[in-house]
Coordinates of C-alpha atoms in Angstrom, one line a residue:
M1 CA 59.5 155.2 107.6
N2 CA 57.9 155.2 104.2
T3 CA 58.3 158.6 103.0
P4 CA 56.0 159.9 100.2
S5 CA 57.6 159.9 96.7
S6 CA 56.2 160.5 93.4
R7 CA 54.4 157.5 92.2
P8 CA 53.5 157.3 88.5
G9 CA 49.9 157.4 87.1
T10 CA 48.3 159.0 90.1
A11 CA 47.7 162.4 88.6
R12 CA 45.3 163.4 85.9
T13 CA 44.5 166.7 84.2
D14 CA 41.5 165.7 82.3
G15 CA 37.9 166.0 83.3
S16 CA 37.6 162.4 84.6
P17 CA 36.5 161.8 88.2
V18 CA 38.9 162.2 91.1
R19 CA 38.4 158.9 93.0
I20 CA 38.5 158.2 96.7
G21 CA 38.4 154.7 98.0
A22 CA 36.0 154.5 100.9
L23 CA 36.3 151.5 103.4
V24 CA 33.2 150.9 105.4
P25 CA 31.7 148.0 107.3
L26 CA 28.4 147.3 105.7
T27 CA 27.7 143.6 106.5
P28 CA 28.1 141.4 109.5
P29 CA 30.3 140.8 111.4
G30 CA 30.9 144.3 111.0
W31 CA 29.1 146.9 113.0
V32 CA 26.5 147.6 110.2
G33 CA 25.0 150.6 112.0
A34 CA 28.2 152.4 112.3
G35 CA 29.2 151.7 108.8
R36 CA 25.8 153.2 107.5
H37 CA 26.3 156.4 109.5
L38 CA 30.0 156.6 108.3
L39 CA 28.8 156.0 104.7
A40 CA 26.1 158.6 105.0
G41 CA 28.6 161.2 106.2
L42 CA 31.2 160.4 103.5
E43 CA 28.5 160.6 100.9
L44 CA 27.0 163.8 102.0
A45 CA 30.3 165.6 101.8
A46 CA 31.2 164.2 98.4
R47 CA 28.0 165.4 97.1
E48 CA 28.7 168.9 98.6
V49 CA 32.1 169.0 97.1
N50 CA 30.6 168.3 93.7
D51 CA 27.9 170.8 94.2
T52 CA 30.6 173.6 94.8
G53 CA 32.8 172.8 91.7
G54 CA 34.4 169.4 92.6
I55 CA 38.2 169.1 92.5
A56 CA 39.4 171.8 90.3
G57 CA 36.4 171.2 88.1
R58 CA 36.5 167.4 88.1
P59 CA 33.9 165.5 89.9
L60 CA 34.7 163.7 93.2
E61 CA 33.7 160.0 93.1
L62 CA 33.6 157.6 96.0
V63 CA 34.5 154.1 95.4
V64 CA 32.9 152.1 98.3
R65 CA 34.3 148.8 99.5
D66 CA 32.6 146.7 102.3
T67 CA 35.2 145.5 104.8
A68 CA 32.8 143.4 107.0
A69 CA 35.2 144.0 110.0
A70 CA 37.6 141.6 108.2
P71 CA 41.3 142.8 108.1
Q72 CA 42.2 140.5 105.2
R73 CA 39.3 141.7 103.2
A74 CA 40.2 145.4 104.0
A75 CA 43.6 144.7 102.7
A76 CA 42.5 143.3 99.6
A77 CA 40.3 146.2 98.9
V78 CA 43.2 148.6 99.4
D79 CA 45.1 146.6 96.8
E80 CA 42.0 146.7 94.4
L81 CA 41.4 150.4 95.1
A82 CA 45.1 151.3 94.5
G83 CA 45.0 149.5 91.1
L84 CA 41.9 151.4 90.3
G85 CA 43.8 154.8 90.6
V86 CA 42.0 156.1 93.5
A87 CA 43.8 159.5 94.8
A88 CA 43.3 158.6 98.4
L89 CA 41.6 156.2 100.9
A90 CA 39.1 157.2 103.6
G91 CA 36.9 155.6 106.3
E92 CA 36.9 152.6 108.3
Y93 CA 35.4 152.2 111.8
H94 CA 37.0 149.0 113.2
S95 CA 40.5 149.6 114.6
V96 CA 41.9 146.1 113.8
V97 CA 40.5 146.4 110.3
A98 CA 42.0 150.0 109.8
R99 CA 45.3 148.8 110.9
A100 CA 45.4 146.2 108.2
A101 CA 44.3 148.9 105.7
A102 CA 46.8 151.4 106.9
A103 CA 49.8 148.9 106.4
R104 CA 48.7 148.2 102.9
A105 CA 48.3 151.8 102.1
D106 CA 51.7 152.5 103.7
A107 CA 53.4 149.8 101.6
L108 CA 51.7 150.9 98.3
G109 CA 52.2 154.6 98.8
L110 CA 48.5 155.4 99.0
P111 CA 47.3 158.3 101.3
F112 CA 44.8 157.1 104.0
L113 CA 42.7 159.3 106.2
C114 CA 41.3 157.1 108.8
S115 CA 37.8 158.3 109.9
S116 CA 37.0 156.5 113.1
A117 CA 39.4 153.8 114.2
V118 CA 41.1 154.7 117.6
L119 CA 43.9 152.0 118.2
D120 CA 46.8 153.8 119.1
T121 CA 49.2 151.7 117.1
L122 CA 47.5 152.1 113.8
T123 CA 50.8 151.4 112.0
E124 CA 53.5 149.3 113.4
Q125 CA 56.2 151.9 112.1
P126 CA 55.9 155.8 111.5
T127 CA 54.5 156.7 108.1
E128 CA 53.9 159.8 106.3
W129 CA 50.9 158.2 104.3
V130 CA 48.3 157.8 107.0
A131 CA 46.5 160.4 108.9
R132 CA 43.5 160.0 111.4
L133 CA 40.6 162.0 112.7
A134 CA 39.5 160.1 115.6
P135 CA 41.1 160.6 119.1
A136 CA 43.7 157.8 119.8
Q137 CA 42.3 155.2 122.3
S138 CA 44.7 156.2 125.1
H139 CA 43.4 159.7 125.0
G140 CA 39.6 159.0 124.9
W141 CA 39.6 156.0 127.2
G142 CA 41.8 157.9 129.6
I143 CA 39.2 160.5 129.9
Y144 CA 36.6 157.7 130.4
A145 CA 38.8 156.5 133.4
D146 CA 38.8 160.0 134.8
F147 CA 35.0 159.8 134.6
L148 CA 34.8 156.6 136.4
L149 CA 37.0 157.9 139.3
G150 CA 35.0 161.1 139.5
A151 CA 31.9 159.0 139.8
G152 CA 33.2 157.0 142.7
H153 CA 34.2 153.8 140.8
S154 CA 37.7 152.6 141.8
R155 CA 36.9 148.7 141.5
I156 CA 36.1 148.0 137.9
A157 CA 35.3 144.8 136.3
V158 CA 35.4 144.4 132.4
A159 CA 33.6 141.7 130.4
V160 CA 36.1 141.1 127.6
Q161 CA 36.5 139.2 124.3
P162 CA 39.8 138.4 122.8
S163 CA 41.0 141.4 120.4
V164 CA 43.8 143.7 120.2
Y165 CA 41.5 146.5 120.7
W166 CA 39.8 145.3 123.8
A167 CA 43.2 144.3 125.3
S168 CA 44.6 147.7 124.5
G169 CA 41.6 149.2 126.3
T170 CA 41.8 147.2 129.4
R171 CA 45.6 148.1 129.6
I172 CA 44.7 152.0 129.3
L173 CA 42.0 151.7 131.9
R174 CA 44.3 149.8 134.2
D175 CA 47.1 152.3 133.7
H176 CA 45.0 155.3 134.5
L177 CA 43.4 153.7 137.4
A178 CA 46.2 152.1 139.1
P179 CA 48.1 155.1 140.3
R180 CA 45.0 156.6 142.0
G181 CA 44.1 153.1 143.8
G182 CA 41.9 151.8 141.1
T183 CA 41.7 148.3 140.1
V184 CA 40.6 146.4 136.9
S185 CA 39.5 142.9 137.0
E186 CA 38.8 140.9 133.7
L187 CA 35.9 138.5 133.1
D188 CA 36.8 136.4 130.1
L189 CA 33.7 135.9 127.8
R190 CA 35.4 132.8 126.2
A191 CA 34.8 130.9 129.6
L192 CA 31.7 132.9 131.0
T193 CA 28.0 133.1 129.9
P194 CA 26.1 136.2 130.5
A195 CA 24.5 134.4 133.6
A196 CA 28.1 133.5 134.8
V197 CA 29.2 137.1 134.5
C198 CA 26.5 138.1 136.9
D199 CA 27.7 135.3 139.4
E200 CA 31.2 136.6 139.2
L201 CA 30.2 140.2 139.6
A202 CA 28.0 139.3 142.7
E203 CA 31.1 137.8 144.3
S204 CA 33.4 140.7 143.6
R205 CA 33.4 144.2 145.1
A206 CA 33.2 146.0 141.6
S207 CA 30.8 148.9 141.4
A208 CA 31.1 149.0 137.5
L209 CA 31.1 146.6 134.8
L210 CA 32.3 147.8 131.4
L211 CA 31.4 146.1 128.2
L212 CA 34.5 145.4 126.1
V213 CA 32.6 143.0 123.8
G214 CA 30.9 142.9 120.4
H215 CA 27.6 144.5 119.4
P216 CA 24.8 143.5 119.4
E217 CA 26.0 140.2 121.0
P218 CA 27.0 139.4 123.6
A219 CA 26.7 143.1 124.7
V220 CA 22.8 143.0 124.6
S221 CA 22.6 139.7 126.6
I222 CA 25.0 140.8 129.2
V223 CA 23.0 144.0 129.8
R224 CA 19.8 142.2 130.1
S225 CA 21.1 139.6 132.5
V226 CA 22.7 142.3 134.6
R227 CA 19.7 144.4 134.9
R228 CA 17.4 141.5 135.8
D229 CA 19.8 140.2 138.6
Q230 CA 18.6 141.8 142.0
R231 CA 22.1 141.0 143.5
L232 CA 23.5 143.7 141.0
A233 CA 21.0 146.5 141.6
G234 CA 23.6 149.1 142.5
I235 CA 26.3 148.3 139.7
T236 CA 26.9 150.8 136.9
I237 CA 27.0 149.2 133.2
G238 CA 29.5 151.2 131.0
A239 CA 30.3 150.7 127.3
P240 CA 33.4 153.1 126.4
A241 CA 33.4 151.7 122.7
G242 CA 30.2 153.4 122.2
Q243 CA 27.7 150.5 121.7
P244 CA 24.7 152.7 123.0
E245 CA 25.4 155.5 120.4
F246 CA 23.3 154.0 117.7
P247 CA 19.5 153.7 117.6
E248 CA 19.5 149.9 117.5
W249 CA 20.7 149.8 120.9
G250 CA 17.6 151.4 122.1
T251 CA 15.5 149.3 119.9
L252 CA 16.9 146.1 121.2
L253 CA 17.2 147.1 124.8
G254 CA 14.4 149.5 125.4
G255 CA 14.4 151.0 129.0
D256 CA 17.6 148.8 129.8
S257 CA 19.5 151.0 127.2
A258 CA 19.7 153.8 129.4
A259 CA 22.2 155.0 132.0
I260 CA 25.2 153.1 130.2
P261 CA 28.0 155.8 129.9
F262 CA 29.9 155.6 126.8
L263 CA 32.4 157.8 124.7
R264 CA 31.4 159.9 121.7
Y265 CA 33.4 162.6 119.9
L266 CA 31.1 165.6 119.6
P267 CA 31.3 169.0 121.2
E268 CA 28.8 170.3 123.7
R269 CA 27.3 172.6 121.0
L270 CA 27.7 172.3 117.2
G271 CA 28.7 175.5 115.5
P272 CA 26.8 176.7 112.2
L273 CA 28.5 174.2 110.0
G274 CA 27.9 171.2 112.4
V275 CA 24.3 172.3 112.7
R276 CA 23.6 172.4 109.0
V277 CA 25.3 169.0 108.5
E278 CA 23.3 167.5 111.4
T279 CA 20.2 168.6 109.6
A280 CA 21.2 167.0 106.3
L281 CA 22.5 163.8 107.8
R282 CA 19.4 163.4 109.9
E283 CA 17.4 163.7 106.6
R284 CA 19.8 161.2 104.7
L285 CA 19.6 158.6 107.6
A286 CA 15.9 159.1 108.8
E287 CA 17.3 159.2 112.3
A288 CA 19.6 161.2 114.5
P289 CA 23.3 161.1 113.2
S290 CA 25.9 159.7 115.4
F291 CA 29.4 161.2 115.8
V292 CA 30.5 158.6 113.2
A293 CA 28.6 160.3 110.5
F294 CA 30.3 163.7 111.4
E295 CA 33.7 161.7 111.2
G296 CA 32.7 160.5 107.9
Y297 CA 31.7 164.3 106.6
D298 CA 35.0 165.7 108.0
T299 CA 37.0 163.0 106.4
V300 CA 35.9 163.9 102.8
T301 CA 36.0 167.7 103.7
V302 CA 39.6 167.4 104.6
L303 CA 40.6 165.2 101.8
A304 CA 38.9 167.6 99.2
E305 CA 40.8 170.4 100.5
A306 CA 44.0 168.6 100.3
L307 CA 43.3 167.6 96.8
R308 CA 42.1 171.1 95.6
T309 CA 45.1 172.8 97.3
H310 CA 47.9 170.4 96.6
G311 CA 46.7 168.4 93.5
T312 CA 45.7 164.7 93.0
D313 CA 49.3 163.3 93.0
R314 CA 49.3 160.8 96.0
A315 CA 52.7 161.9 97.3
R316 CA 51.7 165.5 97.3
T317 CA 48.4 164.6 99.2
A318 CA 50.3 162.7 101.8
G319 CA 52.9 165.4 102.1
S320 CA 50.1 168.0 102.9
W321 CA 48.9 166.3 106.3
P322 CA 51.0 168.9 108.2
H323 CA 49.8 171.9 106.2
V324 CA 45.9 171.0 106.4
A325 CA 43.8 173.4 108.3
V326 CA 40.1 172.9 107.6
E327 CA 37.0 174.0 109.5
G328 CA 35.1 170.6 110.3
T329 CA 31.8 170.0 112.0
R330 CA 33.4 169.6 115.4
G331 CA 36.1 172.1 115.3
R332 CA 39.1 173.2 113.3
I333 CA 41.1 170.2 112.0
Q334 CA 44.8 170.2 111.9
F335 CA 47.4 167.3 112.1
T336 CA 50.4 167.0 114.1
R337 CA 52.7 164.0 115.5
T338 CA 51.5 163.0 118.8
P339 CA 53.8 160.9 121.2
G340 CA 53.1 157.0 120.7
S341 CA 51.5 157.4 117.3
G342 CA 53.1 156.7 114.0
V343 CA 50.6 158.6 111.9
W344 CA 49.4 162.1 111.5
Q345 CA 46.7 162.8 114.2
W346 CA 44.1 165.5 114.7
A347 CA 44.8 166.2 118.4
W348 CA 42.2 166.3 119.4
A349 CA 38.5 165.9 118.4
P350 CA 36.1 166.9 121.4
V351 CA 35.4 163.9 123.6
Q352 CA 32.3 163.3 126.0
V353 CA 31.1 160.8 128.2
V354 CA 27.4 160.6 127.7
D355 CA 24.6 158.1 128.5
R356 CA 20.8 157.7 127.4
D357 CA 18.5 159.5 129.7
P358 CA 16.3 156.9 131.8
A359 CA 13.4 159.3 131.6
H360 CA 13.9 159.7 127.8
P361 CA 16.0 156.9 126.3
D362 CA 16.1 158.7 122.9
R363 CA 17.9 161.6 124.5
F364 CA 21.5 161.8 125.5
R365 CA 22.9 163.3 128.7
I366 CA 26.5 164.7 128.8
L367 CA 28.2 163.4 131.8
H368 CA 31.8 164.4 131.5
E369 CA 34.0 166.2 128.9
G370 CA 37.6 165.7 128.2

């Protein structure tokens, strides 16, 4: 375990900015829509921190680096940001990228509050330097498995691409479904075209197909193929990773975008802070904010409170995780150690299974809550 100890040159007492490094996917092959929403939340919270006095009178400054969904690029950005003297790291959406960033942050003694990545093993070894807001994948995807069973789906097919994240998701689904008679069969996208996926489904007895694949492709092409195949008229398409959350999904698929259940991390009703932030984010984004935008906002809110209360020394910030108690947009945020996780974890953000309403694809229906 890498335990926080005092590192030189990380605390300042003059009026210079307090810098937070922000890791965000802003260019392909990163999920650009998610990155844009994450950054909007980070920036809105930073602006509000500065409007209310900054960090002990010092302005808060985000130093943004585009990870482009590339683990090596993220690790290099962590090295650069550490050298620039940032007090902490924030952000990242892609789990595999966040894992690379977390490993470097731990090695360098740099506090990292991960906004959105859900992979359970965010670090190989327990660390005091890393905390996370998003629910662990086993928690959220377990709730999704409960939803599938409740909806009458016990034979599940997954269209899957090679990835630690997708492999972990498949394993979680299988572990949750198997004790209750459910099965999960894998359709390997390295060998199957969207049309071939349809052929495999037509021959199987699966009642649901889950998209454990990249966005927009091949996810969009698979949806189009399945929707147009008369043999598959009764099959449910699901996307636990949240591809349908963002407006681009509706733009690309139109009416085909609806009735595809996915996970999102919002409560049924936002409180006063959440409502206010939702309005501000909608104005900033010129569209409805996703749960990822709220994750970004909450990340900076938590870090600002830690920096105000415990100072800007990196070791003190990392040591503050178990003492944090902050009202976020989606509930009160506190960190604990959860089984199977080597990082400090908010247990848990609210979890919903939702889909786009077929009658109004720009609206969401809550199908299940965890």
